[in-house]
XYZ file of C-alpha atoms in Angstrom:
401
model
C 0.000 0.000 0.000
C 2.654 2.765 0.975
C 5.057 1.019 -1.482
C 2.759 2.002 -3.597
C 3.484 5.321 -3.514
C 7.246 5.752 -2.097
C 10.268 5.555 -4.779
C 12.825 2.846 -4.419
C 15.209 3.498 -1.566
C 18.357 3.164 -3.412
C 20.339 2.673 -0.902
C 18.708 0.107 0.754
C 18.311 -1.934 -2.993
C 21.366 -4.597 -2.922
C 20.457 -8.307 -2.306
C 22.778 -7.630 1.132
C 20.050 -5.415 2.587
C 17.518 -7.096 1.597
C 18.627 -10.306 3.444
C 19.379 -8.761 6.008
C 16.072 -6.837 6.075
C 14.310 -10.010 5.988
C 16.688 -11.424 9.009
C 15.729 -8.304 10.946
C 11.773 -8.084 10.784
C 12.013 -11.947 11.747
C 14.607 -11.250 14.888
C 11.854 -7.844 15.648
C 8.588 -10.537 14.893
C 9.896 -13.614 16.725
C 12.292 -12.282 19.607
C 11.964 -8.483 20.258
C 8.013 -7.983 19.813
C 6.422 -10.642 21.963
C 8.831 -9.041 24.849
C 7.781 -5.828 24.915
C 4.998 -6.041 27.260
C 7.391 -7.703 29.695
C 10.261 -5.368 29.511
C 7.724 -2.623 29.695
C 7.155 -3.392 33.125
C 10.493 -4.208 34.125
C 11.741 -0.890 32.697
C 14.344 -2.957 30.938
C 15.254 -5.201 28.393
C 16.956 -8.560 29.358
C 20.544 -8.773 28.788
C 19.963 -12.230 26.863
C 18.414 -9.824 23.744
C 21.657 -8.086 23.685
C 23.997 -11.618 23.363
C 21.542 -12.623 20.768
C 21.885 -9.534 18.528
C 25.618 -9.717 18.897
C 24.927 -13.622 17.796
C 23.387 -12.013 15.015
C 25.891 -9.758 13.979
C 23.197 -6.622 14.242
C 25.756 -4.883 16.973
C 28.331 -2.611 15.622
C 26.957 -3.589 12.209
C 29.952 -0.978 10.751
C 32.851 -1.733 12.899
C 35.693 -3.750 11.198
C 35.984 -7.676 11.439
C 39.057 -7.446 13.386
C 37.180 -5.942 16.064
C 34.093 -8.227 15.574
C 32.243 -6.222 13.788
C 30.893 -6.840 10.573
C 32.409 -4.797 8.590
C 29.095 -3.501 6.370
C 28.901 0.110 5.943
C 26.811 2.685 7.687
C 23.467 1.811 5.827
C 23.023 -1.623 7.271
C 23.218 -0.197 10.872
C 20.674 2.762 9.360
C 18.649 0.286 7.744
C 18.422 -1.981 11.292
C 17.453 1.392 13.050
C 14.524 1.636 10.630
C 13.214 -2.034 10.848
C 13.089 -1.122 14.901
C 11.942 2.147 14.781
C 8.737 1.015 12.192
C 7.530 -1.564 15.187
C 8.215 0.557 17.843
C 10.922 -1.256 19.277
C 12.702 1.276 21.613
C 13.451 -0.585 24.665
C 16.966 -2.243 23.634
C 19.567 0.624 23.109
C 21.426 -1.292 20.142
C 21.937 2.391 18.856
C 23.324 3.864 21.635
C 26.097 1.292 21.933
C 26.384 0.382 18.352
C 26.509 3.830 16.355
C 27.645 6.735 18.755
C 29.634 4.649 21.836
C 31.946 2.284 19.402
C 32.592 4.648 16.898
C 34.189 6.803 19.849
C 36.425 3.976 20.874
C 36.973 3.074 16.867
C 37.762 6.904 15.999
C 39.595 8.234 19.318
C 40.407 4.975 21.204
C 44.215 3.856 21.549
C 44.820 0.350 20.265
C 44.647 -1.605 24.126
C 41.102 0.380 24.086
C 39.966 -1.137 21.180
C 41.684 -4.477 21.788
C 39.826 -4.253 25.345
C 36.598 -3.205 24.372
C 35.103 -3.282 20.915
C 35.059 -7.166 20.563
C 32.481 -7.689 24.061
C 30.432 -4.585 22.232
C 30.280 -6.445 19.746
C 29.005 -9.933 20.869
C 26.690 -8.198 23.279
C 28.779 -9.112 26.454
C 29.561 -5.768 27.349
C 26.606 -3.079 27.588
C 27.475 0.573 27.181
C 26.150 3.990 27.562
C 27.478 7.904 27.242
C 27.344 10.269 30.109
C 27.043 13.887 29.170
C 23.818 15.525 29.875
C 23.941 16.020 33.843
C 21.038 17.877 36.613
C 22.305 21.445 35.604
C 23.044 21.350 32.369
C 21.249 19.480 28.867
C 22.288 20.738 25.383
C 25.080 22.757 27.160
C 27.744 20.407 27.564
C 30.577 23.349 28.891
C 28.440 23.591 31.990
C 29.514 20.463 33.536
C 30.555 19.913 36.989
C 31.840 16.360 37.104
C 35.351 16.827 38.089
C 38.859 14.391 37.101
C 41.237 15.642 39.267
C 44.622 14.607 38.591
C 46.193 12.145 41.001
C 49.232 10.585 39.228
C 48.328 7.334 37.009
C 44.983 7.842 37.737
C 41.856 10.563 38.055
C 39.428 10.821 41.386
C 36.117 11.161 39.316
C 33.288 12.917 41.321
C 29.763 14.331 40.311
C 26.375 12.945 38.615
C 24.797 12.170 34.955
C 21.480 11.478 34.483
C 19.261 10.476 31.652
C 21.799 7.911 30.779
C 19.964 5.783 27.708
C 21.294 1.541 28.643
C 22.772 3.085 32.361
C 21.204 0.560 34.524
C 22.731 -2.628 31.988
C 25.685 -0.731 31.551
C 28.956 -2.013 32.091
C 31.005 0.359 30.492
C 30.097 4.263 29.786
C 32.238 7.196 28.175
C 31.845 9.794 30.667
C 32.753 13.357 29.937
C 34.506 15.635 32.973
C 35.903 18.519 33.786
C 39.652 18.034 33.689
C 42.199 20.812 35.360
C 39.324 22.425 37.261
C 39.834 25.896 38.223
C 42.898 26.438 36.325
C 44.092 28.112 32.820
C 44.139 24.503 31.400
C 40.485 23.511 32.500
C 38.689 21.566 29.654
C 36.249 18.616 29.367
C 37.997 15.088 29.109
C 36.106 11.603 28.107
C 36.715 9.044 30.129
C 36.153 5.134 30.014
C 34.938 3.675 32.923
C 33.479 0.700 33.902
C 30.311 0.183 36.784
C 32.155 -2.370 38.285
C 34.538 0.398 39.672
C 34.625 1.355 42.982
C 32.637 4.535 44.066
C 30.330 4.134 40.438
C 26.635 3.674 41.504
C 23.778 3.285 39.358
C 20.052 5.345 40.458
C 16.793 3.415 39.858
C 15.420 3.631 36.382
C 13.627 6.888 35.576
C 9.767 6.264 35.162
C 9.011 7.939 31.641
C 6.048 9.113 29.758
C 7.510 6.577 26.981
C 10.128 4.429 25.904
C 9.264 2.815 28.624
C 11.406 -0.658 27.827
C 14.524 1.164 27.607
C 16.230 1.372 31.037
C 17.593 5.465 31.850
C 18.980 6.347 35.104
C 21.104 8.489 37.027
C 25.164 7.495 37.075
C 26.950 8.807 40.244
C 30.503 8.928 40.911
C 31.899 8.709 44.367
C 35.665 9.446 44.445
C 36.007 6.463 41.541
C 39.547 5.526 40.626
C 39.823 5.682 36.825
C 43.198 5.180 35.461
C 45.037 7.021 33.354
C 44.664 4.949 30.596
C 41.190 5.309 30.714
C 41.356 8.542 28.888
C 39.966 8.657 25.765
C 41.894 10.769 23.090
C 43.405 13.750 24.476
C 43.039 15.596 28.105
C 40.868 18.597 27.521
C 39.813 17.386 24.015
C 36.592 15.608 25.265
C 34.409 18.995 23.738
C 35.981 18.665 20.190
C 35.581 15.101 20.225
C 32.087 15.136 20.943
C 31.319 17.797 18.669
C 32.992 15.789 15.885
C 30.737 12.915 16.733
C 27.545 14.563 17.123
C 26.788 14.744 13.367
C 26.093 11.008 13.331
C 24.422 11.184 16.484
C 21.939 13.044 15.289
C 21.006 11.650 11.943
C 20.747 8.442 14.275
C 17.922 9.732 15.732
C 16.611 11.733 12.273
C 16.879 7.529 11.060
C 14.742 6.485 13.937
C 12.305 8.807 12.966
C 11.463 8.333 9.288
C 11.194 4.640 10.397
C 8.751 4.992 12.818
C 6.747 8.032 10.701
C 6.856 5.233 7.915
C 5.724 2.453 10.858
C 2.867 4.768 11.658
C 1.227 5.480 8.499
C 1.497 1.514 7.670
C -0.445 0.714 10.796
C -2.950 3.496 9.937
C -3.492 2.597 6.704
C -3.808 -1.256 7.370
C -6.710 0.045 10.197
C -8.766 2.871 8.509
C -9.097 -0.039 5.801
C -11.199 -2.321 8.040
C -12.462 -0.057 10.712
C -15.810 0.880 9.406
C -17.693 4.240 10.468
C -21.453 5.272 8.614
C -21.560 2.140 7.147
C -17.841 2.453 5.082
C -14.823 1.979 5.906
C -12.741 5.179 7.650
C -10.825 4.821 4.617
C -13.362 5.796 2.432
C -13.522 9.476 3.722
C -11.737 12.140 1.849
C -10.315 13.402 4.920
C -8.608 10.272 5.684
C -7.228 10.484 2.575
C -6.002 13.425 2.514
C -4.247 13.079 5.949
C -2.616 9.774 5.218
C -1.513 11.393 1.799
C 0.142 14.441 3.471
C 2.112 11.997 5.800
C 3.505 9.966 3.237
C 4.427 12.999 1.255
C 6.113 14.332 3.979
C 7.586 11.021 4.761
C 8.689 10.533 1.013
C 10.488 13.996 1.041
C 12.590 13.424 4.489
C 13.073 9.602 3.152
C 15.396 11.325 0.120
C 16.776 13.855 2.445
C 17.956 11.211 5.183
C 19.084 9.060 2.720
C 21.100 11.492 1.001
C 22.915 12.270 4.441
C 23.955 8.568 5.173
C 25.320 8.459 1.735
C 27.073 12.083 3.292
C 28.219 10.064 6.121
C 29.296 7.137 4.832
C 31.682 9.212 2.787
C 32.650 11.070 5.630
C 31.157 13.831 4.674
C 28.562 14.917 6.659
C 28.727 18.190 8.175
C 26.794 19.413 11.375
C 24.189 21.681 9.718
C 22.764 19.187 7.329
C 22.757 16.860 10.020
C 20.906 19.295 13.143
C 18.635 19.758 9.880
C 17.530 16.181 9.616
C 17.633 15.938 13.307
C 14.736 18.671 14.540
C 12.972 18.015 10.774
C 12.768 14.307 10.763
C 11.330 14.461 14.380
C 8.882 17.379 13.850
C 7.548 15.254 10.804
C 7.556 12.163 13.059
C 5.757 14.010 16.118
C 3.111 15.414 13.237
C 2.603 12.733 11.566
C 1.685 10.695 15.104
C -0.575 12.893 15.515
C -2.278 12.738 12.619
C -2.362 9.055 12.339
C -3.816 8.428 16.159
C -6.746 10.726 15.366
C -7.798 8.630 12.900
C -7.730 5.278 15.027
C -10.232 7.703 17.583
C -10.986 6.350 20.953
C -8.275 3.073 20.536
C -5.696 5.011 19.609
C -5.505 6.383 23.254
C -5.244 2.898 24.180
C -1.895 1.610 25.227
C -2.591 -2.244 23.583
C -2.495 -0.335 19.950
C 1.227 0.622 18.695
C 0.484 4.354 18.190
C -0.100 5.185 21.397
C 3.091 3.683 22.147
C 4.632 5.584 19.038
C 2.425 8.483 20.518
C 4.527 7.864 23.305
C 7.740 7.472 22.651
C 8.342 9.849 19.574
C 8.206 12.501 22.097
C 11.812 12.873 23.639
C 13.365 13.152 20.128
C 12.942 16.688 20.163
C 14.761 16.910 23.321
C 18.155 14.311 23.131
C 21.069 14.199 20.883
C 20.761 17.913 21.505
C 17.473 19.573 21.675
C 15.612 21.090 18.177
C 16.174 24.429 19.137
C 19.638 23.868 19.516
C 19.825 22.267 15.754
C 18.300 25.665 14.339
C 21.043 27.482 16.144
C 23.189 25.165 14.748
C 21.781 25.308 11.132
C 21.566 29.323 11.910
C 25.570 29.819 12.749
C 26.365 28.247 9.385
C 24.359 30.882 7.502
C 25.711 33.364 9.588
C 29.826 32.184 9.924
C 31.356 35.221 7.712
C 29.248 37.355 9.914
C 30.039 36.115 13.808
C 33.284 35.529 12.515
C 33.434 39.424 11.432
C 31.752 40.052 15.089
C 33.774 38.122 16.897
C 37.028 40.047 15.602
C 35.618 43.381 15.998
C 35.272 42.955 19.658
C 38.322 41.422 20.025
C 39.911 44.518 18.520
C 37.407 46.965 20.944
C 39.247 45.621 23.585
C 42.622 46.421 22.819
């Protein structure tokens, strides 16, 4: 039916994607799906579902073989984000630890890191997270207080993250800190460190409007011992690392997003065509038709934009505006098209046994994390404006001489 409509998606056309398409929606159908409810209620997913995607090689789909990876490019891990984003899957965090926590390690890591690490990511053994976002401070990551202070071959980590996405499974999370507190050399670090340290405690696992199966918490660190070769990249290059890896953070979520617009309208189609109202089917109303046309339109145009930006990044050439542009547009489109698509289930729609009120649900924080939308605009807005700040920025520098 939507098919119908939507042009081939190029880059999901070799025989390679479509296997593994077809291995996906059974792994979602079989293993992931008839959990949900469970998980739901646990506020987590089991830690089996993470060994058997690493069985099935759906964990760091991109990273090379020699790490246990395997090896595909960008668009198979894009393409798995999809397949769990169209059934509402958002309890396991494969994304998380997969696309934004092993590419840090891959791009920044030294070689004992990556020895150390990437192969348990890989197989599901080892769970991970990312610890920016803490109480005081969301999209501005130079606010943070978490201190490293310096105590020979090792750091004395203290201070709090919260909204950690996998934190309670977690056994390994990149945390960023303030390094050289206080002094002309302050900067933010990333560290690696592990929950099994001493001092690192884990908070109960937020109660959320959605995404309900996928466990966030609270990290707190308690005079933990990291060592010095914990330290990921550079000392006070933690803020230029992150920003470098934001761009693919971002069109991670912009991914999730077309896949669960596209999820959405499916659903809504499939039920307007039975549900009957005045004797037809809802189907059969212009309005409905009209609605479900808009949101496939708008899916169709964000479908060609996203895919042009994975092409972007698999070339390594995606740059941050196109990709806070996907970001805040793909989700606005999402959260819109939701909307649209619940009205026209009436009454059940509100009901949590039918997926879009779970989509209803869970669409809602991607407007807030990976940076929030209004962020992206300012983001999108300081690349129309560089000659300009740039021009600013070196007039006042000359005011105060």
């Amino acid at each position: 039916m939507l098919q119908n409509v939507l042009l081939e998606r190029k880059i999901y056309a070799s025989e390679e994607h479509k296997m593994m398409q077809g291995m996906i929606q059974d792994f979602i159908a079989n293993e992931l799906a008839p959990q949900m409810e469970e998980w739901e209620e646990k506020g987590m997913v089991s830690r089996e579902i993470w060994k058997r995607a690493g069985e099935l090689g759906l964990l760091c789909i991109d990273m090379p073989e020699q790490y246990g990876g395997s090896g595909l490019d960008f668009s198979f891990s894009a393409l798995f984000m999809e397949e769990l984003a169209k059934k509402g899957i958002s309890g396991p965090g494969y994304s998380l630890h997969s696309d934004i926590v092993a590419p840090y390690i891959l791009k920044w890591g030294t070689d004992v890191q990556k020895e150390k690490y990437l192969p348990l990511m890989a197989t599901g053994e080892m769970i991970t997270s990312i610890g920016m976002t803490e109480p005081n401070c969301g999209s501005d990551l130079q606010a943070l207080r978490t201190t490293a202070k310096d105590a020979g071959d090792h750091y004395i980590v203290n201070g709090q993250k919260t909204f950690i996405t996998n934190g309670y499974l977690s056994d390994m999370s990149i945390v960023a800190v303030k390094t050289n507190s206080g002094t002309p050399e302050e900067g933010v670090s990333l560290l690696i460190m592990e929950s099994s340290m001493e001092g690192f405690e884990k908070g109960v696992p937020f109660k959320k409007i959605g995404m309900k199966a996928q466990d966030t918490c609270e990290l707190f660190f308690d005079n933990v011992k990291v060592p010095k070769e914990n330290l990921l990249g550079k000392e006070g290059y933690g803020f230029k690392i992150m920003m470098t890896e934001l761009a693919r953070e971002r069109l991670t979520v912009a991914i999730a997003a077309i896949g669960g617009a596209q999820g959405a309208i499916e659903d809504t189609i499939e039920y307007t065509s039975v549900r009957t109202a005045f004797k037809q089917p809802i189907a059969g109303f212009q309005n409905t038709q009209f609605k479900l046309a808009e949101a496939a339109t708008m899916l169709q145009i964000h479908q060609a934009f996203i895919d042009r930006c994975t092409e972007d990044l698999i070339e390594g050439k995606l740059s941050a505006e196109s990709a806070s542009m996907a970001k805040f547009s793909a989700t606005d489109m999402h959260s819109k098209v939701v909307d649209e698509c619940l009205q026209l289930f009436g009454g059940y729609g509100y009901m949590w046994e039918y997926p879009i009120a779970r989509q209803y649900a869970d669409n809602r924080v991607a407007r807030i994390y990976a940076g929030t939308n209004e962020i992206m605009k300012l983001v999108v807005a300081r690349g129309l404006f560089r000659e300009l700040f740039a021009q600013m920025k070196a007039m006042r520098k000359q005011q105060k001489k």
